Amino acid sequence: HHSNYQPPLLLTAITYANDRQQLAVASLDTLRLSPSERSITLQFAALDYVDPQVISYQYRLGTDSTSTWTNLGHSHSISLLDLSPGTYSLSLRSTNAEGVWTHNTRTLTIIAEPTFWETIWGRLLILFVVVAIVATAVYTYIYIRRINRKQKETLNKYLMLQIGRASCRERV
């Protein structure tokens, strides 16, 4: 005979990469991460006091519910390192104290905000700067070629003028 008890699964703390810790997050269902906070460690616990050391945990992280579950064993925490910008759905579930998987799935929506350079405006700015640099290089190349051509024409005219003077002196 197995117990039907489904222990509530609670978030207990969030630790950010910059060592800031947020406690009392049990009722949190959406987490917004700034660009400097995209590496986090979540701590959680299933509240089953009969035999808590045998409780196992699983998680899945993705943008939809089709991703596969990953076993955490008896670990009460998960580290998410260097999340890319976007919206993720983190689902956690556990067994009860008898090792039976329960329907206590806890879902947390994580929104990782992009840096300016990861937004469309930042990428357009980068594109504009690259185009400006290429255009400046092409303009400079064409300008230098034009100056060299004018110098050659001036030198040729000067040489023709010198040759013309020399031939005039020879005739005299």
Short mmCIF file of N, CA and C in Angstrom, two decimals:
data_model
loop_
_atom_site.label_atom_id
_atom_site.label_comp_id
_atom_site.label_asym_id
_atom_site.label_seq_id
_atom_site.Cartn_x
_atom_site.Cartn_y
_atom_site.Cartn_z
N HIS A 1 0.84 -1.18 0.00
CA HIS A 1 0.00 0.00 0.00
C HIS A 1 0.88 1.24 0.00
N HIS A 2 0.67 2.11 -1.02
CA HIS A 2 1.43 3.35 -1.12
C HIS A 2 0.55 4.53 -0.77
N SER A 3 1.18 5.55 -0.25
CA SER A 3 0.47 6.78 0.13
C SER A 3 0.12 7.58 -1.12
N ASN A 4 -1.01 8.24 -1.09
CA ASN A 4 -1.44 9.13 -2.17
C ASN A 4 -1.02 10.58 -1.89
N TYR A 5 -0.30 10.78 -0.83
CA TYR A 5 0.05 12.14 -0.43
C TYR A 5 0.90 12.82 -1.50
N GLN A 6 0.51 14.04 -1.86
CA GLN A 6 1.25 14.84 -2.82
C GLN A 6 1.82 16.04 -2.07
N PRO A 7 3.10 15.99 -1.74
CA PRO A 7 3.67 17.08 -0.96
C PRO A 7 3.74 18.36 -1.78
N PRO A 8 3.38 19.49 -1.19
CA PRO A 8 3.54 20.75 -1.92
C PRO A 8 5.03 21.00 -2.19
N LEU A 9 5.30 21.51 -3.36
CA LEU A 9 6.67 21.80 -3.78
C LEU A 9 6.85 23.31 -3.74
N LEU A 10 7.75 23.79 -2.91
CA LEU A 10 7.93 25.22 -2.71
C LEU A 10 9.34 25.67 -3.08
N LEU A 11 9.43 26.84 -3.67
CA LEU A 11 10.73 27.48 -3.86
C LEU A 11 11.12 28.07 -2.51
N THR A 12 12.35 27.87 -2.11
CA THR A 12 12.78 28.40 -0.81
C THR A 12 13.75 29.56 -0.94
N ALA A 13 14.54 29.60 -2.02
CA ALA A 13 15.49 30.71 -2.19
C ALA A 13 15.98 30.76 -3.63
N ILE A 14 16.41 31.95 -4.01
CA ILE A 14 17.06 32.16 -5.31
C ILE A 14 18.36 32.88 -5.04
N THR A 15 19.45 32.34 -5.57
CA THR A 15 20.75 33.00 -5.44
C THR A 15 21.19 33.40 -6.84
N TYR A 16 21.53 34.67 -6.98
CA TYR A 16 21.95 35.21 -8.28
C TYR A 16 23.47 35.13 -8.39
N ALA A 17 23.97 35.25 -9.62
CA ALA A 17 25.41 35.15 -9.87
C ALA A 17 26.18 36.25 -9.14
N ASN A 18 25.54 37.38 -8.92
CA ASN A 18 26.22 38.47 -8.23
C ASN A 18 26.10 38.32 -6.71
N ASP A 19 25.82 37.10 -6.23
CA ASP A 19 25.76 36.73 -4.82
C ASP A 19 24.57 37.32 -4.07
N ARG A 20 23.68 37.97 -4.77
CA ARG A 20 22.47 38.46 -4.12
C ARG A 20 21.54 37.28 -3.93
N GLN A 21 20.90 37.23 -2.77
CA GLN A 21 20.00 36.11 -2.49
C GLN A 21 18.61 36.66 -2.19
N GLN A 22 17.62 35.98 -2.70
CA GLN A 22 16.23 36.35 -2.49
C GLN A 22 15.55 35.20 -1.75
N LEU A 23 15.00 35.50 -0.58
CA LEU A 23 14.32 34.50 0.21
C LEU A 23 12.82 34.73 0.16
N ALA A 24 12.07 33.87 0.76
CA ALA A 24 10.61 33.98 0.81
C ALA A 24 10.02 34.09 -0.59
N VAL A 25 10.33 33.11 -1.41
CA VAL A 25 9.87 33.13 -2.81
C VAL A 25 8.88 32.00 -3.06
N ALA A 26 8.28 31.48 -2.02
CA ALA A 26 7.39 30.31 -2.14
C ALA A 26 6.25 30.54 -3.12
N SER A 27 5.71 31.74 -3.15
CA SER A 27 4.56 31.99 -4.01
C SER A 27 4.94 32.59 -5.37
N LEU A 28 6.22 32.70 -5.63
CA LEU A 28 6.69 33.30 -6.89
C LEU A 28 6.36 32.39 -8.06
N ASP A 29 5.74 32.96 -9.12
CA ASP A 29 5.50 32.15 -10.31
C ASP A 29 6.08 32.77 -11.57
N THR A 30 6.61 34.00 -11.48
CA THR A 30 7.32 34.64 -12.60
C THR A 30 8.58 35.29 -12.05
N LEU A 31 9.69 35.05 -12.72
CA LEU A 31 10.97 35.60 -12.29
C LEU A 31 11.57 36.35 -13.47
N ARG A 32 11.81 37.64 -13.27
CA ARG A 32 12.40 38.48 -14.32
C ARG A 32 13.87 38.71 -13.98
N LEU A 33 14.75 38.31 -14.91
CA LEU A 33 16.19 38.42 -14.70
C LEU A 33 16.78 39.53 -15.54
N SER A 34 17.51 40.42 -14.91
CA SER A 34 18.21 41.46 -15.66
C SER A 34 19.42 40.81 -16.34
N PRO A 35 20.04 41.49 -17.30
CA PRO A 35 21.19 40.89 -18.00
C PRO A 35 22.33 40.48 -17.06
N SER A 36 22.47 41.14 -15.93
CA SER A 36 23.56 40.79 -15.00
C SER A 36 23.17 39.64 -14.07
N GLU A 37 21.94 39.16 -14.15
CA GLU A 37 21.46 38.12 -13.25
C GLU A 37 21.06 36.85 -14.00
N ARG A 38 21.63 36.58 -15.14
CA ARG A 38 21.20 35.44 -15.94
C ARG A 38 21.75 34.10 -15.49
N SER A 39 22.53 34.07 -14.43
CA SER A 39 22.98 32.82 -13.83
C SER A 39 22.40 32.77 -12.42
N ILE A 40 21.58 31.76 -12.17
CA ILE A 40 20.89 31.67 -10.88
C ILE A 40 20.93 30.25 -10.34
N THR A 41 20.73 30.14 -9.05
CA THR A 41 20.54 28.86 -8.40
C THR A 41 19.22 28.92 -7.66
N LEU A 42 18.35 27.97 -7.96
CA LEU A 42 17.04 27.89 -7.29
C LEU A 42 17.09 26.78 -6.26
N GLN A 43 16.57 27.06 -5.08
CA GLN A 43 16.48 26.04 -4.04
C GLN A 43 15.00 25.78 -3.78
N PHE A 44 14.66 24.54 -3.53
CA PHE A 44 13.26 24.16 -3.38
C PHE A 44 13.16 22.98 -2.44
N ALA A 45 11.94 22.68 -2.04
CA ALA A 45 11.73 21.54 -1.14
C ALA A 45 10.30 21.05 -1.27
N ALA A 46 10.15 19.74 -1.22
CA ALA A 46 8.83 19.11 -1.15
C ALA A 46 8.53 18.90 0.34
N LEU A 47 7.39 19.38 0.77
CA LEU A 47 7.06 19.33 2.19
C LEU A 47 6.42 18.00 2.56
N ASP A 48 7.26 17.00 2.73
CA ASP A 48 6.84 15.68 3.20
C ASP A 48 7.81 15.29 4.30
N TYR A 49 7.32 15.32 5.54
CA TYR A 49 8.21 15.15 6.69
C TYR A 49 8.35 13.69 7.14
N VAL A 50 7.70 12.75 6.45
CA VAL A 50 7.78 11.36 6.86
C VAL A 50 9.21 10.84 6.70
N ASP A 51 9.78 11.00 5.51
CA ASP A 51 11.15 10.56 5.25
C ASP A 51 11.73 11.46 4.15
N PRO A 52 12.04 12.72 4.45
CA PRO A 52 12.41 13.70 3.41
C PRO A 52 13.69 13.38 2.65
N GLN A 53 14.59 12.57 3.22
CA GLN A 53 15.84 12.28 2.51
C GLN A 53 15.66 11.34 1.34
N VAL A 54 14.51 10.67 1.20
CA VAL A 54 14.31 9.78 0.06
C VAL A 54 13.52 10.46 -1.07
N ILE A 55 13.13 11.71 -0.87
CA ILE A 55 12.39 12.43 -1.90
C ILE A 55 13.33 12.74 -3.06
N SER A 56 12.90 12.41 -4.27
CA SER A 56 13.67 12.70 -5.49
C SER A 56 12.99 13.83 -6.24
N TYR A 57 13.79 14.52 -7.06
CA TYR A 57 13.29 15.67 -7.81
C TYR A 57 13.66 15.54 -9.28
N GLN A 58 12.84 16.16 -10.12
CA GLN A 58 13.10 16.28 -11.55
C GLN A 58 12.75 17.69 -11.97
N TYR A 59 13.37 18.12 -13.07
CA TYR A 59 13.03 19.43 -13.64
C TYR A 59 13.05 19.32 -15.16
N ARG A 60 12.40 20.28 -15.77
CA ARG A 60 12.52 20.47 -17.21
C ARG A 60 12.49 21.96 -17.47
N LEU A 61 13.31 22.36 -18.42
CA LEU A 61 13.44 23.78 -18.76
C LEU A 61 13.31 23.89 -20.26
N GLY A 62 12.44 24.75 -20.68
CA GLY A 62 12.25 24.94 -22.12
C GLY A 62 11.27 26.06 -22.38
N THR A 63 10.96 26.21 -23.62
CA THR A 63 9.99 27.23 -24.02
C THR A 63 8.61 26.61 -24.19
N ASP A 64 8.52 25.30 -24.06
CA ASP A 64 7.23 24.62 -24.14
C ASP A 64 7.26 23.41 -23.21
N SER A 65 6.19 22.65 -23.16
CA SER A 65 6.11 21.53 -22.23
C SER A 65 6.56 20.22 -22.85
N THR A 66 7.19 20.25 -24.01
CA THR A 66 7.61 19.01 -24.67
C THR A 66 9.03 18.60 -24.30
N SER A 67 9.74 19.43 -23.55
CA SER A 67 11.10 19.05 -23.18
C SER A 67 11.07 17.88 -22.18
N THR A 68 12.15 17.17 -22.10
CA THR A 68 12.19 15.97 -21.25
C THR A 68 12.58 16.33 -19.82
N TRP A 69 12.18 15.47 -18.91
CA TRP A 69 12.49 15.65 -17.49
C TRP A 69 13.92 15.22 -17.24
N THR A 70 14.61 15.97 -16.40
CA THR A 70 15.98 15.66 -15.99
C THR A 70 15.98 15.33 -14.50
N ASN A 71 16.59 14.20 -14.16
CA ASN A 71 16.63 13.79 -12.76
C ASN A 71 17.65 14.59 -11.98
N LEU A 72 17.27 15.01 -10.79
CA LEU A 72 18.17 15.69 -9.87
C LEU A 72 18.55 14.80 -8.70
N GLY A 73 17.95 13.63 -8.62
CA GLY A 73 18.19 12.77 -7.46
C GLY A 73 17.56 13.41 -6.23
N HIS A 74 18.32 13.45 -5.16
CA HIS A 74 17.81 14.02 -3.91
C HIS A 74 18.24 15.47 -3.72
N SER A 75 18.82 16.07 -4.74
CA SER A 75 19.28 17.46 -4.66
C SER A 75 18.10 18.42 -4.58
N HIS A 76 18.23 19.40 -3.73
CA HIS A 76 17.18 20.40 -3.51
C HIS A 76 17.45 21.69 -4.27
N SER A 77 18.35 21.68 -5.24
CA SER A 77 18.65 22.92 -5.95
C SER A 77 18.99 22.63 -7.41
N ILE A 78 18.87 23.67 -8.19
CA ILE A 78 19.22 23.60 -9.60
C ILE A 78 19.90 24.91 -9.98
N SER A 79 20.98 24.82 -10.74
CA SER A 79 21.70 26.01 -11.19
C SER A 79 21.46 26.17 -12.69
N LEU A 80 21.05 27.35 -13.06
CA LEU A 80 20.86 27.70 -14.46
C LEU A 80 21.90 28.76 -14.78
N LEU A 81 22.85 28.41 -15.63
CA LEU A 81 23.98 29.28 -15.89
C LEU A 81 23.87 29.94 -17.25
N ASP A 82 24.09 31.24 -17.27
CA ASP A 82 24.19 32.04 -18.49
C ASP A 82 23.01 31.79 -19.44
N LEU A 83 21.83 32.04 -18.94
CA LEU A 83 20.63 31.88 -19.77
C LEU A 83 20.64 32.89 -20.91
N SER A 84 20.28 32.44 -22.08
CA SER A 84 20.14 33.35 -23.22
C SER A 84 18.88 34.18 -23.01
N PRO A 85 18.79 35.34 -23.64
CA PRO A 85 17.58 36.14 -23.47
C PRO A 85 16.36 35.38 -24.00
N GLY A 86 15.26 35.53 -23.31
CA GLY A 86 14.03 34.87 -23.73
C GLY A 86 13.18 34.49 -22.54
N THR A 87 12.08 33.82 -22.83
CA THR A 87 11.15 33.38 -21.80
C THR A 87 11.20 31.87 -21.71
N TYR A 88 11.40 31.37 -20.50
CA TYR A 88 11.53 29.94 -20.25
C TYR A 88 10.46 29.49 -19.27
N SER A 89 10.15 28.25 -19.35
CA SER A 89 9.24 27.63 -18.40
C SER A 89 10.02 26.55 -17.66
N LEU A 90 10.20 26.73 -16.35
CA LEU A 90 10.90 25.76 -15.53
C LEU A 90 9.86 25.00 -14.73
N SER A 91 9.81 23.70 -14.92
CA SER A 91 8.87 22.85 -14.18
C SER A 91 9.66 21.96 -13.24
N LEU A 92 9.19 21.87 -12.01
CA LEU A 92 9.80 21.02 -10.99
C LEU A 92 8.75 20.05 -10.50
N ARG A 93 9.18 18.84 -10.17
CA ARG A 93 8.27 17.87 -9.55
C ARG A 93 9.07 16.97 -8.63
N SER A 94 8.36 16.25 -7.76
CA SER A 94 9.05 15.42 -6.79
C SER A 94 8.27 14.13 -6.53
N THR A 95 8.93 13.26 -5.80
CA THR A 95 8.26 12.07 -5.29
C THR A 95 7.75 12.41 -3.89
N ASN A 96 6.96 11.53 -3.35
CA ASN A 96 6.63 11.68 -1.93
C ASN A 96 7.66 10.90 -1.13
N ALA A 97 7.46 10.77 0.17
CA ALA A 97 8.44 10.10 1.02
C ALA A 97 8.54 8.61 0.74
N GLU A 98 7.61 8.06 -0.03
CA GLU A 98 7.67 6.64 -0.39
C GLU A 98 8.30 6.41 -1.75
N GLY A 99 8.76 7.50 -2.40
CA GLY A 99 9.41 7.38 -3.69
C GLY A 99 8.47 7.33 -4.87
N VAL A 100 7.18 7.66 -4.67
CA VAL A 100 6.18 7.65 -5.75
C VAL A 100 6.11 9.05 -6.36
N TRP A 101 6.25 9.13 -7.70
CA TRP A 101 6.13 10.43 -8.37
C TRP A 101 4.70 10.93 -8.22
N THR A 102 4.60 12.20 -7.85
CA THR A 102 3.28 12.78 -7.60
C THR A 102 2.98 13.85 -8.65
N HIS A 103 1.77 14.35 -8.59
CA HIS A 103 1.34 15.41 -9.52
C HIS A 103 1.44 16.77 -8.82
N ASN A 104 2.61 17.05 -8.31
CA ASN A 104 2.82 18.32 -7.61
C ASN A 104 3.70 19.26 -8.42
N THR A 105 3.61 19.21 -9.72
CA THR A 105 4.47 20.01 -10.60
C THR A 105 4.31 21.49 -10.29
N ARG A 106 5.45 22.11 -10.09
CA ARG A 106 5.51 23.55 -9.84
C ARG A 106 6.18 24.19 -11.05
N THR A 107 5.51 25.18 -11.65
CA THR A 107 6.05 25.82 -12.85
C THR A 107 6.42 27.26 -12.53
N LEU A 108 7.59 27.64 -12.98
CA LEU A 108 8.10 29.00 -12.79
C LEU A 108 8.44 29.55 -14.17
N THR A 109 7.88 30.69 -14.50
CA THR A 109 8.20 31.37 -15.75
C THR A 109 9.41 32.27 -15.50
N ILE A 110 10.45 32.08 -16.30
CA ILE A 110 11.67 32.87 -16.16
C ILE A 110 11.83 33.72 -17.41
N ILE A 111 11.92 35.03 -17.20
CA ILE A 111 12.11 35.97 -18.31
C ILE A 111 13.52 36.54 -18.18
N ALA A 112 14.40 36.16 -19.09
CA ALA A 112 15.78 36.66 -19.11
C ALA A 112 15.82 37.84 -20.09
N GLU A 113 16.03 39.01 -19.54
CA GLU A 113 16.02 40.22 -20.37
C GLU A 113 17.34 40.34 -21.15
N PRO A 114 17.26 40.83 -22.36
CA PRO A 114 18.47 40.98 -23.17
C PRO A 114 19.24 42.25 -22.80
N THR A 115 20.54 42.24 -23.09
CA THR A 115 21.31 43.47 -22.99
C THR A 115 20.93 44.34 -24.18
N PHE A 116 21.35 45.59 -24.19
CA PHE A 116 21.03 46.48 -25.31
C PHE A 116 21.54 45.89 -26.62
N TRP A 117 22.72 45.29 -26.58
CA TRP A 117 23.34 44.78 -27.80
C TRP A 117 22.64 43.53 -28.34
N GLU A 118 21.80 42.90 -27.52
CA GLU A 118 21.05 41.73 -27.96
C GLU A 118 19.66 42.09 -28.48
N THR A 119 19.27 43.35 -28.35
CA THR A 119 17.97 43.78 -28.87
C THR A 119 18.10 44.12 -30.35
N ILE A 120 16.97 44.30 -30.99
CA ILE A 120 16.98 44.66 -32.42
C ILE A 120 17.64 46.02 -32.63
N TRP A 121 17.45 46.95 -31.68
CA TRP A 121 18.05 48.28 -31.81
C TRP A 121 19.57 48.20 -31.68
N GLY A 122 20.05 47.38 -30.79
CA GLY A 122 21.49 47.21 -30.63
C GLY A 122 22.11 46.57 -31.86
N ARG A 123 21.43 45.58 -32.40
CA ARG A 123 21.96 44.92 -33.60
C ARG A 123 21.93 45.84 -34.81
N LEU A 124 20.88 46.67 -34.89
CA LEU A 124 20.83 47.66 -35.98
C LEU A 124 21.95 48.68 -35.83
N LEU A 125 22.24 49.08 -34.59
CA LEU A 125 23.34 50.02 -34.37
C LEU A 125 24.67 49.40 -34.78
N ILE A 126 24.89 48.14 -34.42
CA ILE A 126 26.11 47.45 -34.83
C ILE A 126 26.20 47.39 -36.35
N LEU A 127 25.09 47.04 -37.00
CA LEU A 127 25.06 46.98 -38.46
C LEU A 127 25.38 48.35 -39.06
N PHE A 128 24.80 49.41 -38.51
CA PHE A 128 25.04 50.76 -39.00
C PHE A 128 26.53 51.12 -38.86
N VAL A 129 27.12 50.80 -37.73
CA VAL A 129 28.54 51.11 -37.51
C VAL A 129 29.41 50.34 -38.50
N VAL A 130 29.11 49.06 -38.71
CA VAL A 130 29.89 48.26 -39.66
C VAL A 130 29.76 48.82 -41.07
N VAL A 131 28.53 49.16 -41.47
CA VAL A 131 28.32 49.74 -42.80
C VAL A 131 29.06 51.07 -42.92
N ALA A 132 29.02 51.89 -41.88
CA ALA A 132 29.71 53.18 -41.91
C ALA A 132 31.23 52.98 -42.04
N ILE A 133 31.77 52.00 -41.34
CA ILE A 133 33.21 51.74 -41.42
C ILE A 133 33.59 51.26 -42.82
N VAL A 134 32.80 50.35 -43.38
CA VAL A 134 33.07 49.85 -44.73
C VAL A 134 32.93 50.99 -45.74
N ALA A 135 31.90 51.81 -45.62
CA ALA A 135 31.71 52.92 -46.55
C ALA A 135 32.87 53.92 -46.46
N THR A 136 33.32 54.19 -45.24
CA THR A 136 34.46 55.10 -45.05
C THR A 136 35.73 54.51 -45.67
N ALA A 137 35.94 53.23 -45.50
CA ALA A 137 37.12 52.58 -46.09
C ALA A 137 37.06 52.64 -47.61
N VAL A 138 35.90 52.35 -48.19
CA VAL A 138 35.75 52.40 -49.65
C VAL A 138 35.95 53.82 -50.15
N TYR A 139 35.35 54.80 -49.48
CA TYR A 139 35.50 56.21 -49.89
C TYR A 139 36.98 56.62 -49.81
N THR A 140 37.66 56.23 -48.73
CA THR A 140 39.08 56.58 -48.57
C THR A 140 39.91 55.94 -49.68
N TYR A 141 39.63 54.69 -50.01
CA TYR A 141 40.35 54.01 -51.08
C TYR A 141 40.15 54.72 -52.41
N ILE A 142 38.90 55.04 -52.71
CA ILE A 142 38.61 55.74 -53.98
C ILE A 142 39.26 57.12 -53.99
N TYR A 143 39.22 57.84 -52.87
CA TYR A 143 39.81 59.17 -52.77
C TYR A 143 41.32 59.12 -53.00
N ILE A 144 41.98 58.14 -52.39
CA ILE A 144 43.44 57.99 -52.55
C ILE A 144 43.78 57.64 -53.99
N ARG A 145 42.99 56.76 -54.62
CA ARG A 145 43.23 56.43 -56.03
C ARG A 145 43.07 57.66 -56.91
N ARG A 146 42.07 58.50 -56.62
CA ARG A 146 41.84 59.71 -57.42
C ARG A 146 43.02 60.67 -57.26
N ILE A 147 43.50 60.83 -56.05
CA ILE A 147 44.65 61.72 -55.81
C ILE A 147 45.88 61.18 -56.54
N ASN A 148 46.11 59.86 -56.46
CA ASN A 148 47.26 59.27 -57.16
C ASN A 148 47.14 59.47 -58.67
N ARG A 149 45.93 59.32 -59.20
CA ARG A 149 45.73 59.52 -60.64
C ARG A 149 46.01 60.98 -61.01
N LYS A 150 45.55 61.92 -60.20
CA LYS A 150 45.81 63.34 -60.49
C LYS A 150 47.29 63.65 -60.39
N GLN A 151 47.96 63.04 -59.42
CA GLN A 151 49.41 63.25 -59.31
C GLN A 151 50.14 62.71 -60.54
N LYS A 152 49.72 61.53 -61.01
CA LYS A 152 50.35 60.96 -62.21
C LYS A 152 50.09 61.85 -63.42
N GLU A 153 48.84 62.35 -63.54
CA GLU A 153 48.54 63.24 -64.67
C GLU A 153 49.36 64.52 -64.59
N THR A 154 49.48 65.07 -63.39
CA THR A 154 50.28 66.30 -63.22
C THR A 154 51.74 66.02 -63.53
N LEU A 155 52.25 64.87 -63.07
CA LEU A 155 53.63 64.52 -63.34
C LEU A 155 53.84 64.31 -64.85
N ASN A 156 52.89 63.63 -65.51
CA ASN A 156 53.01 63.44 -66.96
C ASN A 156 52.98 64.78 -67.70
N LYS A 157 52.11 65.68 -67.28
CA LYS A 157 52.06 67.00 -67.93
C LYS A 157 53.35 67.75 -67.70
N TYR A 158 53.88 67.66 -66.49
CA TYR A 158 55.15 68.33 -66.18
C TYR A 158 56.28 67.76 -67.03
N LEU A 159 56.31 66.41 -67.12
CA LEU A 159 57.36 65.79 -67.94
C LEU A 159 57.21 66.16 -69.41
N MET A 160 56.00 66.21 -69.91
CA MET A 160 55.77 66.61 -71.31
C MET A 160 56.20 68.05 -71.53
N LEU A 161 55.93 68.87 -70.51
CA LEU A 161 56.33 70.27 -70.61
C LEU A 161 57.86 70.37 -70.62
N GLN A 162 58.53 69.59 -69.79
CA GLN A 162 59.99 69.59 -69.75
C GLN A 162 60.57 69.07 -71.06
N ILE A 163 59.96 68.02 -71.60
CA ILE A 163 60.43 67.47 -72.87
C ILE A 163 60.22 68.49 -73.98
N GLY A 164 59.06 69.17 -73.94
CA GLY A 164 58.79 70.21 -74.93
C GLY A 164 59.79 71.34 -74.85
N ARG A 165 60.16 71.78 -73.67
CA ARG A 165 61.15 72.85 -73.48
C ARG A 165 62.52 72.39 -73.97
N ALA A 166 62.85 71.13 -73.64
CA ALA A 166 64.15 70.61 -74.05
C ALA A 166 64.24 70.55 -75.58
N SER A 167 63.16 70.15 -76.23
CA SER A 167 63.21 70.07 -77.70
C SER A 167 63.24 71.47 -78.29
N CYS A 168 62.64 72.45 -77.64
CA CYS A 168 62.70 73.83 -78.14
C CYS A 168 64.11 74.36 -78.03
N ARG A 169 64.83 74.04 -76.98
CA ARG A 169 66.20 74.50 -76.78
C ARG A 169 67.14 73.86 -77.83
N GLU A 170 66.85 72.62 -78.17
CA GLU A 170 67.67 71.95 -79.14
C GLU A 170 67.52 72.60 -80.53
N ARG A 171 66.34 73.06 -80.82
CA ARG A 171 66.11 73.69 -82.12
C ARG A 171 66.78 75.04 -82.21
N VAL A 172 66.90 75.67 -81.11
CA VAL A 172 67.49 77.00 -81.15
C VAL A 172 68.95 76.89 -81.20
#
